Coordinates of C-alpha atoms in Angstrom, one line a residue:
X1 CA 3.3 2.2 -6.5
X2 CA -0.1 2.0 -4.4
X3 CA 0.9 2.8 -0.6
X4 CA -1.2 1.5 2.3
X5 CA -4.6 3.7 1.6
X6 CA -4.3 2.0 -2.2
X7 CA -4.3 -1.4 -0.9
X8 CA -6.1 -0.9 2.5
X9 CA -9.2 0.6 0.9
X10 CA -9.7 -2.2 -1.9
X11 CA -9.2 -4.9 0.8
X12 CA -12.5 -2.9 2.6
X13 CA -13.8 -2.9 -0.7
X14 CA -14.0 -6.7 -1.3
X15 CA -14.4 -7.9 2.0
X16 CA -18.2 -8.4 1.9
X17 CA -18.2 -10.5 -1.6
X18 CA -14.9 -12.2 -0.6
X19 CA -15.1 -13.4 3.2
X20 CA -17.1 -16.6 3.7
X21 CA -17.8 -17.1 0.1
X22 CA -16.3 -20.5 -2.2
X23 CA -14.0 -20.0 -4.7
X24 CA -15.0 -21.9 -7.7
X25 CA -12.1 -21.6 -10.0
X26 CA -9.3 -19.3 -10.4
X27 CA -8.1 -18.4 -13.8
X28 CA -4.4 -17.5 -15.0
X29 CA -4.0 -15.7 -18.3
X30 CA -0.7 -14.9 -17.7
X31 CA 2.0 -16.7 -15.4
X32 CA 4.5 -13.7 -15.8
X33 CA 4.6 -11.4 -12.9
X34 CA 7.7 -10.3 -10.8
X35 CA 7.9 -14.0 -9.7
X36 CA 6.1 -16.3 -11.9
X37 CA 2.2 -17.1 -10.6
X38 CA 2.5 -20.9 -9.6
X39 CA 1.4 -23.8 -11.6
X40 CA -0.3 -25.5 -9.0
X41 CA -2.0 -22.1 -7.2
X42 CA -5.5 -22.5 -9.3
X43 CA -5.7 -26.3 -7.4
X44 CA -4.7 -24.5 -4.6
X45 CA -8.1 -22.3 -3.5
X46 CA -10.5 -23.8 -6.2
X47 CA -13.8 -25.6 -4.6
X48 CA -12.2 -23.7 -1.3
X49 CA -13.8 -20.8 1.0
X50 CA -12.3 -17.7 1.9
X51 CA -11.7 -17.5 5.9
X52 CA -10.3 -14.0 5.8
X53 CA -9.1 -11.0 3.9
X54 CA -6.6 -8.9 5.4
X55 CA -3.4 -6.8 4.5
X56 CA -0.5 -6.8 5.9
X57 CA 2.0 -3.7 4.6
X58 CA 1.2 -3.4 1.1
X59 CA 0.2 -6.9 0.5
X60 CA -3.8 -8.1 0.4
X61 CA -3.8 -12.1 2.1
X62 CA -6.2 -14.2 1.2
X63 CA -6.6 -16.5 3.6
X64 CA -7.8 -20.1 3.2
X65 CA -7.7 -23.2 5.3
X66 CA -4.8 -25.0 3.3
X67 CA -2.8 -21.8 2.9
X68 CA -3.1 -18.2 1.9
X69 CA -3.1 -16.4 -1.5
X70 CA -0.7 -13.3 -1.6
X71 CA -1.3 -11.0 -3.8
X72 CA 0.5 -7.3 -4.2
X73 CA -0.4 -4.6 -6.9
X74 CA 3.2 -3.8 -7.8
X75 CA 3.4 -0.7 -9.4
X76 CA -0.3 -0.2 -11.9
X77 CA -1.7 -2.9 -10.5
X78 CA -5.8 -2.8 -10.2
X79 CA -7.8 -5.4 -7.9
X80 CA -11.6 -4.9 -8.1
X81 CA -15.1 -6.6 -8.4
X82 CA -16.7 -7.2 -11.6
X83 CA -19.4 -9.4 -12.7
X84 CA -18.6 -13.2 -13.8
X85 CA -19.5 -12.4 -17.3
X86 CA -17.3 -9.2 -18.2
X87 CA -14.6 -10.5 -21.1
X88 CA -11.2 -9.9 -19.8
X89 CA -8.8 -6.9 -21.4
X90 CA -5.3 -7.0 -22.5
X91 CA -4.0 -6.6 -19.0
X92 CA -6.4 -8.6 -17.2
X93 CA -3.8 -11.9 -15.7
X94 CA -5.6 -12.7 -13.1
X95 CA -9.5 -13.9 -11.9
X96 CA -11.0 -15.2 -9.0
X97 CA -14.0 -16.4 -9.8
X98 CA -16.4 -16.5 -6.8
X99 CA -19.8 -18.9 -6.0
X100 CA -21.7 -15.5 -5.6
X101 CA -21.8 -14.6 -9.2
X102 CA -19.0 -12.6 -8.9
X103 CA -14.9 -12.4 -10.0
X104 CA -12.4 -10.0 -8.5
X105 CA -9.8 -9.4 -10.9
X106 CA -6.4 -8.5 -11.1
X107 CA -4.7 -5.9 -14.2
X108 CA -1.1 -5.0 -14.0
X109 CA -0.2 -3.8 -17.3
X110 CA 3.8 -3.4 -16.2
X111 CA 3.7 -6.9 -14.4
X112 CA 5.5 -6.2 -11.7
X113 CA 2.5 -7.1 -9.0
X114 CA 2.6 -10.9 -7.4
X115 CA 0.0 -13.6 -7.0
X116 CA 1.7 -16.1 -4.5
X117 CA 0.4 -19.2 -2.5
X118 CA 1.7 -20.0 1.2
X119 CA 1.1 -23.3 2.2
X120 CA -0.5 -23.6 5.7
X121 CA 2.1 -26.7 6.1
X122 CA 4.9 -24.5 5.5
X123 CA 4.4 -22.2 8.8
X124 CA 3.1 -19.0 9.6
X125 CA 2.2 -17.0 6.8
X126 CA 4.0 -14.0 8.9
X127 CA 7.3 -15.3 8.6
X128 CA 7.5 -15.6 5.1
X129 CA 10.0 -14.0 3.3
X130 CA 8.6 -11.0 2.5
X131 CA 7.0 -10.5 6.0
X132 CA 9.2 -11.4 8.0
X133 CA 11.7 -8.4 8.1
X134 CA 8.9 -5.9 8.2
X135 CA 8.3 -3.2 10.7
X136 CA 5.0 -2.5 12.7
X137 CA 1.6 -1.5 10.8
X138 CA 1.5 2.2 11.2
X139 CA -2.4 2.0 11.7
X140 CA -1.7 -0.6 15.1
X141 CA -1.0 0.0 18.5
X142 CA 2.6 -1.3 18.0
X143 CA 3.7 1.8 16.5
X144 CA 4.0 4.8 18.0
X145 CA 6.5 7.5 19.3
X146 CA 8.1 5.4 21.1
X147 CA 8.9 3.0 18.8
X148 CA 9.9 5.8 16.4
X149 CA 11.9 7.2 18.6
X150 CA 13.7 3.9 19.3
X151 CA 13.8 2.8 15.4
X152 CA 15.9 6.3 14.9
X153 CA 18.1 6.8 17.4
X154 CA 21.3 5.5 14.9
X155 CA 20.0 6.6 11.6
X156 CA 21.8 9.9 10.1
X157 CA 19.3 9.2 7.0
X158 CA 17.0 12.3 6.2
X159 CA 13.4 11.3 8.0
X160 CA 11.7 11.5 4.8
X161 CA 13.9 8.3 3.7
X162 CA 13.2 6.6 7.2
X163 CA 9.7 6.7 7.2
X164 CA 9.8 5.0 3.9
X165 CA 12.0 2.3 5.0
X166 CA 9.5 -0.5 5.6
X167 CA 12.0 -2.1 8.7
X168 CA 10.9 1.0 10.4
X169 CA 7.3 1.4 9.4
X170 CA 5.0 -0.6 6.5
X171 CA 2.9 1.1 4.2
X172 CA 4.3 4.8 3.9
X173 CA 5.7 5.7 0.7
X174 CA 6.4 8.6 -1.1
X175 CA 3.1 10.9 -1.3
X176 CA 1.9 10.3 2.5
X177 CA 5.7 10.9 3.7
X178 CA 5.5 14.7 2.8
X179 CA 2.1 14.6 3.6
X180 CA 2.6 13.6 7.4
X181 CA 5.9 15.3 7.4
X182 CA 4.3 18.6 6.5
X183 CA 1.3 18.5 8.8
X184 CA 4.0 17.2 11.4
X185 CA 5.8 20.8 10.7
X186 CA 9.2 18.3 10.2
X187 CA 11.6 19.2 7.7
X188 CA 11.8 16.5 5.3
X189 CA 15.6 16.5 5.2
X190 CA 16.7 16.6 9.2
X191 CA 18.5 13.8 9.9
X192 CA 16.2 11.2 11.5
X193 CA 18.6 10.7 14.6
X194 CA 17.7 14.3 15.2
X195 CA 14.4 14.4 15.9
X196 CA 13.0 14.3 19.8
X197 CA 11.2 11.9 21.8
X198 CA 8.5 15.0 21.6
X199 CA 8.5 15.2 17.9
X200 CA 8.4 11.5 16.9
X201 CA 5.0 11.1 19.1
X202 CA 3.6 14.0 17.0
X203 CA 5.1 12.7 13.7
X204 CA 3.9 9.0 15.0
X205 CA 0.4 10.7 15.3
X206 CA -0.3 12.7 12.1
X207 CA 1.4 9.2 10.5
X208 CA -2.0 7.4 11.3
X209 CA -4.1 10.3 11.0
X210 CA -3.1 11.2 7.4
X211 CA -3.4 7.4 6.6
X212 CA -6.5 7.2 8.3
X213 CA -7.9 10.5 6.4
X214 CA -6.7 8.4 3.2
X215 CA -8.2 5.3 3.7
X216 CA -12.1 7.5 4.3
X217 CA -11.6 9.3 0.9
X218 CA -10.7 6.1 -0.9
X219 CA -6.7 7.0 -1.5
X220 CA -5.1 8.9 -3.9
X221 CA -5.8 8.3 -7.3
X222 CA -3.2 10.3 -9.5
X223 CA -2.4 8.2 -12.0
X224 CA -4.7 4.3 -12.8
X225 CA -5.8 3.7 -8.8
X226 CA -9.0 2.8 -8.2
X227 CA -11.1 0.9 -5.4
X228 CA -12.4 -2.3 -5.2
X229 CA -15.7 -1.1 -6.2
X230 CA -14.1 0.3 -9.5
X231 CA -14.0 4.0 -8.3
X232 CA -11.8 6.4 -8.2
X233 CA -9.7 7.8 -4.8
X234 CA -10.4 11.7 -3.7
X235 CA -8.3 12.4 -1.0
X236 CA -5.0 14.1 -3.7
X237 CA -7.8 16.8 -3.0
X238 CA -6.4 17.1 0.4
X239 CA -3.1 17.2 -0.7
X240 CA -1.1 20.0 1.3
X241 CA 2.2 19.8 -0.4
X242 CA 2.3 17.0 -2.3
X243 CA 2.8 17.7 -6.4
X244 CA 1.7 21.1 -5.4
X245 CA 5.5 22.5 -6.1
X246 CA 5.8 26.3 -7.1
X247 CA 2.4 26.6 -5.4
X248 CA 1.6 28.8 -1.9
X249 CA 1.4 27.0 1.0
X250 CA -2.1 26.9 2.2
X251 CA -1.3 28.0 5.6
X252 CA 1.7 30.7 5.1
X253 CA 1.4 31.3 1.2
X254 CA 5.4 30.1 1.0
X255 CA 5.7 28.8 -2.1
X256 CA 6.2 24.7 -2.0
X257 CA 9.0 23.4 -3.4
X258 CA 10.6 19.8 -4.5
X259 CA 13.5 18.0 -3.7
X260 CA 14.9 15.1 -4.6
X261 CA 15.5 12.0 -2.0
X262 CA 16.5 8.5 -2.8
X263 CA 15.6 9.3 -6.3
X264 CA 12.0 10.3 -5.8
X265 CA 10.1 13.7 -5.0
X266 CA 9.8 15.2 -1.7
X267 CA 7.2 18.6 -1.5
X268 CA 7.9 20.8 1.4
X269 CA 7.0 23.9 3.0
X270 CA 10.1 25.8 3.8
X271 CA 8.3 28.0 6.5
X272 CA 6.1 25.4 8.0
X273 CA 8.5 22.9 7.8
X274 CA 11.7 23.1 10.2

């Protein structure tokens, strides 16, 4: 599934075609996602302009004066600019066609994305459903140390799970867990409730910075992800332990090793990582 980088860096990607600009029709190929795309969404946003695009966790928002258009990638899910004329592919459920000549598109050959419309009448966009439980943005001032610290205090949970757990933090899944966790020096398995004040500020820290570092080389692309612009990620070239398993350690020659945790792959140095 895309983590923040993977969503973040499209959202950059499409800004400048996408803000300001007048939607002139929005085409449905297919209606069955995760939840179904509604009926009424293409009378939603067509002959309307696009105020904002922002993300918020792992979602892209759309936003429009009636209402905003949700949209998430699931877990193959590929958002990206094309011109109005390129015939759609098997996958392809999904256009926005733009006044500027130009259609972002969504393909998700497993289906399991969403393409959702929020009425402005029906309140804050934030406290929908599926934003309303969710932690802080780990790229915003609201999370930091301190509110690691506080968030962990009564969880026994191995940290690599916690960080995961977006009613802690949004937007950190599997690869950037043992990718902070590992230039943190934190073993992926202490119990969270262990960790000091001292340590969450550093592990709050490399959090952003190894997100941040993401989001300038484009994400990860290991599998299908690519940009907005149609290209691919570069930063699994920065990848310390991540998928690296039976590898040395770049900065003790250790050997990495893998784990499993709530039924996916954790990498870890056993020397750097205490």
């Amino acid at each position: 599934m895309p983590e923040l980088p993977e969503v973040e860096t499209p959202r950059r990607g499409l800004l400048k075609a996408m803000e300001g600009v007048r939607v002139e029709r929005a085409v449905v190929r297919e209606r069955r996602m995760r939840q179904p795309i509604p009926r009424a969404l293409p009378g939603c946003v067509e002959g309307e302009t696009i105020r904002a695009l922002t993300r918020r966790a792992k979602y892209l928002l759309a936003e429009f004066d009636a209402g905003t258009l949700i949209i998430h990638l699931g877990m193959s899910g590929r958002l990206w600019l094309i011109d109005g004329g390129l015939p759609p592919q098997k996958h392809d459920h999904f256009d926005l066609v733009l006044a500027n000549g130009k259609t972002v598109r969504l393909r998700d050959p497993r289906r399991f994305g969403l393409v959702l419309w929020h009425a402005r009448n029906n309140g804050d966009v934030a406290r929908h459903k599926l934003f309303a439980a969710l932690g802080p943005e780990p790229l915003s001032a609201a999370f930091n140390g301190a509110a690691l610290y506080q968030a962990t205090r009564n969880r026994g949970a191995a940290i690599k799970l916690v960080i995961m757990d977006s009613h802690v933090v949004v937007g950190v899944g599997n690869i950037y867990a043992s990718e902070a966790l590992f230039r943190a020096g934190i073993s992926p398995r202490i119990a969270a409730k262990r960790l000091t004040r001292a340590r969450c500020d550093v592990l709050a820290r490399v959090i952003r910075e190894t997100l941040s570092e993401a989001i300038t080389a484009g994400g990860s692309s290991i599998r299908d992800y690519v940009g907005g612009d149609g290209m691919a990620g570069n930063f699994q070239s920065n990848f310390a332990v991540y998928d690296r398993d039976g590898q040395p350690c770049n900065h003790c020659a250790t050997t990495i090793k893998r784990l499993t945790q709530g039924q996916r792959s954790t990498f870890y140095c056993p020397t750097c990582q205490r």
